[in-house]
XYZ file of C-alpha atoms in Angstrom:
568
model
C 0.000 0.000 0.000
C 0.912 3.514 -0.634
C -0.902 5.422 1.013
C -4.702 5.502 2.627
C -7.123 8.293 2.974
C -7.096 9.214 6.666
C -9.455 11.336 8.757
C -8.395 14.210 11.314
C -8.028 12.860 14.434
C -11.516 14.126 15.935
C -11.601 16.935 18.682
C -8.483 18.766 16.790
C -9.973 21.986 15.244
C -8.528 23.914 12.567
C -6.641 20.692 10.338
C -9.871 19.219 8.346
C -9.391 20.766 5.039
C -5.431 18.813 5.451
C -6.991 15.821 5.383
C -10.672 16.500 3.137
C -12.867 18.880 1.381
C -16.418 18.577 2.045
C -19.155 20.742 0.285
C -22.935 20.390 1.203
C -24.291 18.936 4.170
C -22.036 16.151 5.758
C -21.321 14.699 9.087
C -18.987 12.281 11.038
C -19.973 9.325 12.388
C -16.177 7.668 13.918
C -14.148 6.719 10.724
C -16.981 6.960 8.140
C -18.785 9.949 6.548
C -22.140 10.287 5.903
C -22.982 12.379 2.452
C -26.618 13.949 2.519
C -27.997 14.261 -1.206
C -25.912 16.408 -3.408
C -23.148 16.452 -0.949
C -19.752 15.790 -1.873
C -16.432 15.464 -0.430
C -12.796 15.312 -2.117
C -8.960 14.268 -1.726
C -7.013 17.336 -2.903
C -5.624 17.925 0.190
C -2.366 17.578 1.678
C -2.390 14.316 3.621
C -5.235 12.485 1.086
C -3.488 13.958 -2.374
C -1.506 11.407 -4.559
C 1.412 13.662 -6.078
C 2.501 11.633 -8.477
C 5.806 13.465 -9.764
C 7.464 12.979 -6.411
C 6.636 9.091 -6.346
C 7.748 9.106 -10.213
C 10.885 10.794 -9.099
C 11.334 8.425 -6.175
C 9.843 5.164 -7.183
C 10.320 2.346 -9.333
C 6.595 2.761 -9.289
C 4.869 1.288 -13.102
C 1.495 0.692 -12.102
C -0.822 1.962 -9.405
C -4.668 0.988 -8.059
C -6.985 3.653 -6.158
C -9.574 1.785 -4.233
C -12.716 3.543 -2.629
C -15.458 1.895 0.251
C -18.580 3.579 0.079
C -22.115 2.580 0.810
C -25.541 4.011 -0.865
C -25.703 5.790 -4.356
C -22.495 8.186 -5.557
C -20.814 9.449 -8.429
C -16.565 8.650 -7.757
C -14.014 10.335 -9.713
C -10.440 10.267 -9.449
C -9.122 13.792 -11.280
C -6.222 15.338 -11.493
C -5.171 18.500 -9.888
C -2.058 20.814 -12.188
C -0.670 24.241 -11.539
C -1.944 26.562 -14.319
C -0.583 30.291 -13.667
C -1.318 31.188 -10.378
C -4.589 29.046 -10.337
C -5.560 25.115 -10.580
C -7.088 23.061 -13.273
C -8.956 19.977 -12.842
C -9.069 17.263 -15.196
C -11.447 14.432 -14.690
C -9.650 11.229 -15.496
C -12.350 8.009 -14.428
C -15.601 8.232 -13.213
C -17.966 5.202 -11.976
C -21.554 5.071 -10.663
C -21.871 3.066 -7.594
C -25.513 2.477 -6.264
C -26.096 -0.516 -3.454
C -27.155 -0.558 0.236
C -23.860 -2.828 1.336
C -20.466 -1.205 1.709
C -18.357 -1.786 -1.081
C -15.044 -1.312 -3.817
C -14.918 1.058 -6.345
C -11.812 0.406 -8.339
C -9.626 2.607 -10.614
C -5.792 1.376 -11.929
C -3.349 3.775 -13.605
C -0.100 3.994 -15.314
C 1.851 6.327 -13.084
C 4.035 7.533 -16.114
C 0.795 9.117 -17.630
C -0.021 10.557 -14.374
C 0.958 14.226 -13.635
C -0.205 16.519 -11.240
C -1.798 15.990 -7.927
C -4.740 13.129 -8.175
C -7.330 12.928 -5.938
C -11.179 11.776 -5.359
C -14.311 12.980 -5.496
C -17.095 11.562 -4.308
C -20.333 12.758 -5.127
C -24.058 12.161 -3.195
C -26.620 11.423 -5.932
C -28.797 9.986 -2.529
C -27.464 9.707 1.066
C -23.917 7.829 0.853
C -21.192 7.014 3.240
C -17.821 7.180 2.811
C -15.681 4.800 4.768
C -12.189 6.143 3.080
C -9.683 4.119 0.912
C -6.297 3.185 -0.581
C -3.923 3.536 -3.073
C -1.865 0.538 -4.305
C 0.873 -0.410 -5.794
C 1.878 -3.349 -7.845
C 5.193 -5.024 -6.701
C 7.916 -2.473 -7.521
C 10.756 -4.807 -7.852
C 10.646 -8.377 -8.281
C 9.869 -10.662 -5.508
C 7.523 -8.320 -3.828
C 10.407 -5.054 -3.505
C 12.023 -4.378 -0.265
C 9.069 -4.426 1.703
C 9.850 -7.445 3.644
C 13.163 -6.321 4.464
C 12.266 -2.959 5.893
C 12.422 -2.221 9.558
C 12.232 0.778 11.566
C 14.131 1.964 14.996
C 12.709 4.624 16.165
C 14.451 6.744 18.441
C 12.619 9.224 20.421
C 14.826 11.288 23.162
C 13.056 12.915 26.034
C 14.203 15.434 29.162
C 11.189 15.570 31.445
C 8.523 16.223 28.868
C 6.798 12.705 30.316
C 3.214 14.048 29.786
C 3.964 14.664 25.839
C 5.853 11.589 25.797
C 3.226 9.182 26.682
C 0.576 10.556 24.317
C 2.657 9.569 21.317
C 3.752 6.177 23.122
C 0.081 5.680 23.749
C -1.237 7.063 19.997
C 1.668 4.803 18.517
C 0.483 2.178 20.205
C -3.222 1.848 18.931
C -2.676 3.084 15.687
C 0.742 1.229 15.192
C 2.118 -1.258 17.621
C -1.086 -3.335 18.513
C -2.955 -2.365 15.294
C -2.327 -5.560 13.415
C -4.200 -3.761 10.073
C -1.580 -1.032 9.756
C 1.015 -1.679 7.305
C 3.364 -0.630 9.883
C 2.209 -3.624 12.410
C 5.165 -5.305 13.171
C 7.939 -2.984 11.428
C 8.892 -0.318 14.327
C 10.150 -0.956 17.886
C 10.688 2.259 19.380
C 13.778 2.919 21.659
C 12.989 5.817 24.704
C 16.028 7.529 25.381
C 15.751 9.058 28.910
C 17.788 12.181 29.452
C 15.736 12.763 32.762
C 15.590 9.579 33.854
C 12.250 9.060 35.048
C 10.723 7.269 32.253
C 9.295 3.917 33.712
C 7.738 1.460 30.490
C 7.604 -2.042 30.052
C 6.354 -3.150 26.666
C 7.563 -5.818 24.331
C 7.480 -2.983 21.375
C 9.556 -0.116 23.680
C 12.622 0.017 25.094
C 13.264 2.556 27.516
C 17.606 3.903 27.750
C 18.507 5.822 30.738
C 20.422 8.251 30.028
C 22.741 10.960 31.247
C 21.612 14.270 30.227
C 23.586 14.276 26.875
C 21.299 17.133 25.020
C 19.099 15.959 21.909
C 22.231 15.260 19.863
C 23.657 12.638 22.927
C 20.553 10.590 22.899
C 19.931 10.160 19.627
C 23.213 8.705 19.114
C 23.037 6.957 22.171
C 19.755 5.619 20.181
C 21.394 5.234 16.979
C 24.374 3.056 18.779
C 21.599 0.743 20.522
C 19.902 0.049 16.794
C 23.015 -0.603 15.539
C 23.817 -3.349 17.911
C 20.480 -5.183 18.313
C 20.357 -4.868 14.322
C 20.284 -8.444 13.475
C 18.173 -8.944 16.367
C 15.312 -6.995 14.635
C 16.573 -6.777 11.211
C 16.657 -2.884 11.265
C 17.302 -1.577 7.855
C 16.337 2.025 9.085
C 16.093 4.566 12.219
C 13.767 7.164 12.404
C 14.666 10.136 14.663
C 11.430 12.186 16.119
C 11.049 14.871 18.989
C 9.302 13.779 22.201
C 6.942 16.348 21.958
C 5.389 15.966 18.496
C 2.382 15.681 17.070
C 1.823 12.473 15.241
C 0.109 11.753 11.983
C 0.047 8.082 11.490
C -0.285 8.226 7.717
C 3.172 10.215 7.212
C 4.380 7.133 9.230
C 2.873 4.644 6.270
C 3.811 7.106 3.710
C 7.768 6.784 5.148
C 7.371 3.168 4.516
C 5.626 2.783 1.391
C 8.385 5.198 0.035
C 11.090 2.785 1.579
C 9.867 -0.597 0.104
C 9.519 1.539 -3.872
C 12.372 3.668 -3.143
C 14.896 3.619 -6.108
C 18.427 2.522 -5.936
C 20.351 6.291 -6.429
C 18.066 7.368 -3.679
C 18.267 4.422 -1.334
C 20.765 6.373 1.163
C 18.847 9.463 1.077
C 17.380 11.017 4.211
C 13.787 10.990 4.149
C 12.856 14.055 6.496
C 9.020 15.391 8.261
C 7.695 18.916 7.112
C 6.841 20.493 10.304
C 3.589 22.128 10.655
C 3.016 25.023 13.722
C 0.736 23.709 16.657
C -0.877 27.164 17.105
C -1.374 27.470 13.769
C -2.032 23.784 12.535
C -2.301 24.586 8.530
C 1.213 26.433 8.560
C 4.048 24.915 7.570
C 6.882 26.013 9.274
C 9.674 23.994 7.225
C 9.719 21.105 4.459
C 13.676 20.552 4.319
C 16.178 23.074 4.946
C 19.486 25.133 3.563
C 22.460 25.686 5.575
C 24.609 27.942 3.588
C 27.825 30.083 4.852
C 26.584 29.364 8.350
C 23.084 30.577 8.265
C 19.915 28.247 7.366
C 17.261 28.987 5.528
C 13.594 27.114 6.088
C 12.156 25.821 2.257
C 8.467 26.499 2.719
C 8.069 28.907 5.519
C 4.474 30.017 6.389
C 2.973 28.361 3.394
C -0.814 28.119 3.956
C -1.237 24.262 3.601
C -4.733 24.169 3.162
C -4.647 26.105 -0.229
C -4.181 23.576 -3.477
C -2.599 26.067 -5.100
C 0.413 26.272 -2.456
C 0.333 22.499 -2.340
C 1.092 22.305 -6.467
C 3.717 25.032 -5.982
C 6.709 23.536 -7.816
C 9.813 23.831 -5.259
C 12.703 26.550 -7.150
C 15.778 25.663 -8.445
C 18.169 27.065 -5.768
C 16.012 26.077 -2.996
C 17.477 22.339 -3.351
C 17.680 21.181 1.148
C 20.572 20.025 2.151
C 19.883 18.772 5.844
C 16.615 17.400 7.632
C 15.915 18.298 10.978
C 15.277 15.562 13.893
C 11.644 16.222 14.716
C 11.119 13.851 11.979
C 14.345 12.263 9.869
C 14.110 8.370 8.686
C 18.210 7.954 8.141
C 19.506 4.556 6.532
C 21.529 2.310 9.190
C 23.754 1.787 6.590
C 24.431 5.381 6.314
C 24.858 5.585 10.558
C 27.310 2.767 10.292
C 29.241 4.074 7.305
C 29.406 7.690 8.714
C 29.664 7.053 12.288
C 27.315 9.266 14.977
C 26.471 12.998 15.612
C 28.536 15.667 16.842
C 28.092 16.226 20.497
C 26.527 18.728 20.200
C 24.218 18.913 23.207
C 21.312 20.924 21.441
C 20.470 22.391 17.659
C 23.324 22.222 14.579
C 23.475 18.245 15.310
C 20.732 17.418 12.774
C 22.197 20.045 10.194
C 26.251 18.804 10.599
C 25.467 15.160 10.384
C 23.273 15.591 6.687
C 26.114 17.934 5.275
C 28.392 15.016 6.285
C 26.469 12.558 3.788
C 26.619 15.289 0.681
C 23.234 13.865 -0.408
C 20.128 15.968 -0.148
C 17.201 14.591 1.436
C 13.548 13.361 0.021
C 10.626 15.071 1.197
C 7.071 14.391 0.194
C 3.691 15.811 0.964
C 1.731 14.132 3.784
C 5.102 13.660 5.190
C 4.924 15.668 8.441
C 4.371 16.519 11.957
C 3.243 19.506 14.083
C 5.637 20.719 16.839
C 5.967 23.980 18.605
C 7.152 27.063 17.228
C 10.786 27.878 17.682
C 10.959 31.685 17.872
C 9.468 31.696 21.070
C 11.827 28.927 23.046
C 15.137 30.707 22.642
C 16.442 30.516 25.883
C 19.774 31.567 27.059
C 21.319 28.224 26.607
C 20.269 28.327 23.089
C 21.647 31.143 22.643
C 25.131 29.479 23.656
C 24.792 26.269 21.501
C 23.832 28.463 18.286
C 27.054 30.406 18.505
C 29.430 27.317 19.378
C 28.069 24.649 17.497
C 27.476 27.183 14.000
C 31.168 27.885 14.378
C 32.038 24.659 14.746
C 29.687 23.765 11.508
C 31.092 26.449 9.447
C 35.323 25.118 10.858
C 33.694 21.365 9.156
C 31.625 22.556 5.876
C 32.650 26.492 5.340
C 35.049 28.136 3.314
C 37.298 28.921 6.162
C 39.290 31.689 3.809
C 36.376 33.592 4.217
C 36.911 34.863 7.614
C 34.686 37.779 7.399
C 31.566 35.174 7.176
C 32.702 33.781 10.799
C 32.760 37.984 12.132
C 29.409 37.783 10.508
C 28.182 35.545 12.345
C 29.479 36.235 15.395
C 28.147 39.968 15.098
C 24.876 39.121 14.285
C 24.250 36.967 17.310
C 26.098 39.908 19.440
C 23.249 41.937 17.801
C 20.543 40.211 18.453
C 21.155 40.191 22.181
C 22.144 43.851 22.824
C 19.153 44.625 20.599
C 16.574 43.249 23.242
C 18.865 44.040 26.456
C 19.788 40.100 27.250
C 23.255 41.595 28.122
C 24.335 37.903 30.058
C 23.432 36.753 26.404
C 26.491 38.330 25.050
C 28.617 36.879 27.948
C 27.031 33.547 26.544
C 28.083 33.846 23.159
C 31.843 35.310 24.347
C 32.403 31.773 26.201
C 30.507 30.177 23.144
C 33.501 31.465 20.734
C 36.295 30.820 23.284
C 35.072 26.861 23.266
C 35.105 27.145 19.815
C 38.717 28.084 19.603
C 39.172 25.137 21.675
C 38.593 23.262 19.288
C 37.102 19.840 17.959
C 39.345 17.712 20.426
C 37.948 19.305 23.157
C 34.260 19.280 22.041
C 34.691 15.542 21.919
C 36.082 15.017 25.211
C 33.828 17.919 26.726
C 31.684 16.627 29.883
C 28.260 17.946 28.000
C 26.168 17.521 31.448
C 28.245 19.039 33.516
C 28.766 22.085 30.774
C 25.268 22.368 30.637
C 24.491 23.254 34.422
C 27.518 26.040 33.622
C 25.344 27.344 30.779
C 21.857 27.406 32.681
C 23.731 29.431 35.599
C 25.034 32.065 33.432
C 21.956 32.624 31.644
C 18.227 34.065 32.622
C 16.388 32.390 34.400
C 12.683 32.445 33.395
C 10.435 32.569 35.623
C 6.641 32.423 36.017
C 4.595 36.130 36.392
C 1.278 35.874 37.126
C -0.143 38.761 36.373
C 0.838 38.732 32.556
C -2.349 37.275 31.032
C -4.166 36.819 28.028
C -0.604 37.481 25.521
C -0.325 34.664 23.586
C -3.129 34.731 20.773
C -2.881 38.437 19.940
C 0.616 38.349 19.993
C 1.131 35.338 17.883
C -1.116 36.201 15.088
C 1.055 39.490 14.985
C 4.284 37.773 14.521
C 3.039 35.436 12.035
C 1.250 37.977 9.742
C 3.409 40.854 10.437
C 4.336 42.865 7.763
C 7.740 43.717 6.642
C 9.021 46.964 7.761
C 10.945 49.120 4.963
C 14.772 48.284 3.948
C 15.654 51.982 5.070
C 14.079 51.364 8.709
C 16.114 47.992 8.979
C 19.344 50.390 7.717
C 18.714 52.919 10.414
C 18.140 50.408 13.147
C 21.336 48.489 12.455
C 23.357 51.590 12.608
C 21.785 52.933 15.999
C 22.291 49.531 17.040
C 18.403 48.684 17.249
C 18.278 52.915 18.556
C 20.720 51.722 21.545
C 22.908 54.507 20.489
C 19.866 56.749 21.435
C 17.791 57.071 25.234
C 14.782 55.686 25.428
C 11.906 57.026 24.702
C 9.120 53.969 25.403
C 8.216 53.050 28.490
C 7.652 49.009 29.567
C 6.737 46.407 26.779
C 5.469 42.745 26.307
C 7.162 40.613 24.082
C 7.628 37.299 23.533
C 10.888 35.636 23.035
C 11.004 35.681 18.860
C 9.321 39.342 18.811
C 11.102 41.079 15.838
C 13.471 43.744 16.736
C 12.001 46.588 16.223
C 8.990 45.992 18.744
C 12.358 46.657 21.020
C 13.400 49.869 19.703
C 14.125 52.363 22.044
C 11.642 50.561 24.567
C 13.037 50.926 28.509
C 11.460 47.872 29.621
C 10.532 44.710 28.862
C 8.752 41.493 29.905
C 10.205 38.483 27.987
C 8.333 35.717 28.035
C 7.291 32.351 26.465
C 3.814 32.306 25.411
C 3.186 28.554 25.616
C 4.384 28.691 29.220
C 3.686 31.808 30.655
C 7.807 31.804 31.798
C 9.454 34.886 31.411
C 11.609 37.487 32.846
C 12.214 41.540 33.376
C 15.065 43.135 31.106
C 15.687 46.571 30.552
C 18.208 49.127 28.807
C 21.691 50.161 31.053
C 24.081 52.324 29.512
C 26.686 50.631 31.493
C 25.966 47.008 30.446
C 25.810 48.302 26.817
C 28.910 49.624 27.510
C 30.451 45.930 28.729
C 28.611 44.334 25.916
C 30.634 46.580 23.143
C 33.447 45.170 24.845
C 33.194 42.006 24.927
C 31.886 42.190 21.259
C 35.452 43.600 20.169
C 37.274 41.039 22.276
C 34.863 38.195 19.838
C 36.389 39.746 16.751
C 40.105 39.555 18.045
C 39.422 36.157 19.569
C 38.738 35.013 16.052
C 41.958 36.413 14.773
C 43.998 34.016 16.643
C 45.031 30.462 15.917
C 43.296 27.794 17.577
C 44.591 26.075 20.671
């Protein structure tokens, strides 16, 4: 099986038209839909589309079969969906009449070299009808039924007291996956738990829980990685899929993984196959779908791309916007390529997932209906983020950069100094100092760094967010601001780089509310401000002081001259 039409998991507002379009006057009744007369629901979405040019691309795909269940008296067509200027056209390619009071098959086949476009289904009330969903099918790909008998999935989840998140997944995975013996995937994943905290307590035949020291993201997933590698033959693992603790599942980008894995085509059979990640506060944005790291900077493919729209979903990806790394929330990685390549940087957090793709040279496969929602990152940039950035993008750029270009490393270095004197996190900029001096250190000493203990030295130089009470009712209005803002003019951004963010100037604002990720001029010339991170309500006072600035200049001349000297 390719793929099968899935519902939204019921409850969840605001992801239906991901998953179906329904017109008319239509209801839910568990994992069927009921069509009144003259109703009519469709597939063009983008967990339910078929886009055939990636699975031509892909695939050793010849010949594929669309299968529909429906009950009562419908018109089904399977069409095709194509990009024409900045619009759609639909083409109609089979169409059957189905009348009968039992639940049964409507069945279409297809040559997937004359397919093009995004195909879908349409099923159309002529009297009351329900809708139970459906399949599409592949013959055997390769001889001897393909590789789907020789796939199997590790999948390696690492968690730091986030037990409450944890457990949902563990629990969805297991009655959609593990004890499901109708999924595809039945029998094909055992799931390692790699405990950072160390108060993860499981015992199931299908999870294995690691104990851990705290290691960062980038320690347990190798720690994960090394535990796949050894019990390989045990399970036959041909893959390991790396996901955050704190995800949002869709089991269908889970079948999808697989279906691609047992087609996949030789060139492509050490590729990375990587999880679009959609925003949990707003579920139909896609935050990323494969990413560019380029002179030290990255660049999101796909950003803010309304998911829900079929014209964004038969946007045709550009030339230069090729990814070259796939982050961990969700990243299925060949063992063979683990075993060839060795494991991640240690890292501790962020840069792991980007340094160990760029190490491989091969850029990653990403489909639609591959994905997951997670948090938004431009509100969780603590302090010790702040410190791991700096360090480990040096350390990136020393590996994959064009170290003659030394200006690029100043660059980078200033721009971080700049983005913490700009909002007044002045122990920010003693974060990033101590982030370039371990650089200079060296990879030797990153390797035989003690990560936990380096950690607590991070937390305790940093802020320390803390819960205010009396700051209510933020987070919606100030979200839908930063998602929707608009761009302010070049010459604004030109004038506010010069006064360093109007630091150069007094202030002339009184207090202000921000979120971590505000943009940087909500902070000009502002006195005081509550930082704080909407989804937890932590946050902390910081405010403008001449004499900090002062310190901060400082220590961001001392950066540049640091960099000057030879390592050691």
């Amino acid at each position: 099986m390719l793929q099968q039409f899935t519902f939204p998991e019921e409850g969840r507002a605001g992801v239906e038209e991901l998953y179906l379009k329904i017109f008319g006057d239509a209801r839910r009744n568990g994992e069927k839909i009921q069509l009144m007369q003259k109703a009519s629901l469709q597939t063009d979405t983008y967990f339910n589309g078929f886009f055939s040019e990636e699975w031509k691309k892909y695939t050793d795909l010849s010949k594929i079969g669309c299968t529909v269940e429906v009950q009562g008296n419908c018109i089904v067509e399977v069409f095709a969906v194509k990009k024409k200027g900045n619009g759609k056209k639909e083409q109609v390619l089979k169409r059957q009449h189905y009348q009968s009071k039992e639940r049964g098959k409507v069945r279409f086949s297809f040559s997937l070299s004359e397919l093009s476009g995004m195909i879908a289904v349409r099923v159309i009330a002529v009297k009351n009808t329900l809708f139970y969903g459906g399949t599409w099918k592949y013959k055997k790909c390769l001889e001897d039924g393909g590789l789907e008998k020789t796939i199997q999935i590790a999948l390696v989840i690492c968690t730091y007291h986030k037990e409450k998140e944890l457990l949902r997944n563990l629990d969805y995975l297991q009655k959609t996956v593990l004890k499901n013996f109708k999924s595809p995937l039945f029998g094909k994943i055992h799931i390692y738990i790699v405990d950072n905290g160390k108060t993860i307590s499981l015992q199931d035949q299908n999870i294995q829980v690691i104990a851990n020291r705290n290691t960062g993201g980038s320690g347990g997933f190798a720690r994960g990685m090394e535990e796949a590698v050894k019990e390989k033959e045990r399970y036959g693992f041909s893959h390991i899929l790396l996901m955050d603790d704190d995800v949002i599942i869709e089991k269908s980008s889970l079948e999808k993984t697989l279906a691609l894995l047992c087609c996949i085509k030789e060139e492509y059979r050490q590729s990375f196959i990587g999880g679009a990640m959609l925003r949990q506060d707003y579920p139909w944005i896609q935050h990323e779908a494969g990413g560019i790291w380029k002179d030290g900077r990255l660049k999101a493919i796909g950003q803010r791309q309304d998911l829900r729209r079929t014209e964004v979903l038969l946007q045709n990806r550009k030339k230069k916007e090729k990814p070259n790394y796939a982050a961990w929330w969700y990243c299925c990685i060949p063992l063979q390529y683990v075993e060839k390549n060795g494991y991640p940087m240690p890292f501790f957090l962020h840069f792991d997932d980007v340094e160990y793709s760029l190490r491989g040279k091969q850029e990653p496969i990403y489909l639609h209906g591959i994905g997951i929602w997670h948090e938004q990152f431009e509100q969780k940039r603590g302090s010790a983020l702040v410190y791991y950035d700096m360090r480990n993008t040096l350390f990136t750029y020393c590996m994959y950069g064009d170290m003659r270009k030394k200006w690029k490393i100043w660059k980078l270095v200033l721009y971080e100094w700049y983005q913490a004197v700009s909002r007044y996190r002045y122990k920010d900029i003693e974060l990033i100092f101590k982030a370039v001096k371990d650089y200079k250190k060296g990879i030797v000493w990153l390797q035989k760094a003690d990560a936990e203990e380096l950690h607590k030295i991070i937390c305790r130089m940093g802020y320390q967010w803390k819960r205010q009470e009396q700051i209510k009712d933020f987070e919606k209005e100030v979200q839908k601001e930063e998602l929707y803002k608009n761009s302010e003019s070049v010459w604004k951004r030109i004038w506010r780089i010069f006064t360093i963010n109007g630091n150069i100037f007094s202030a002339k604002r009184g207090t202000g509310y921000l979120p971590l990720g505000a943009s940087l001029d909500r902070f000009y010339r502002l006195k005081r401000v509550y930082l704080y991170d909407p989804s937890t309500g932590l946050g902390e006072w910081v405010e403008k002081d001449w004499i900090e600035l002062v310190k901060g200049c400082k220590r961001g001349i001392e950066m540049i001259v640091l960099l000057f000297k030879k390592k050691g």
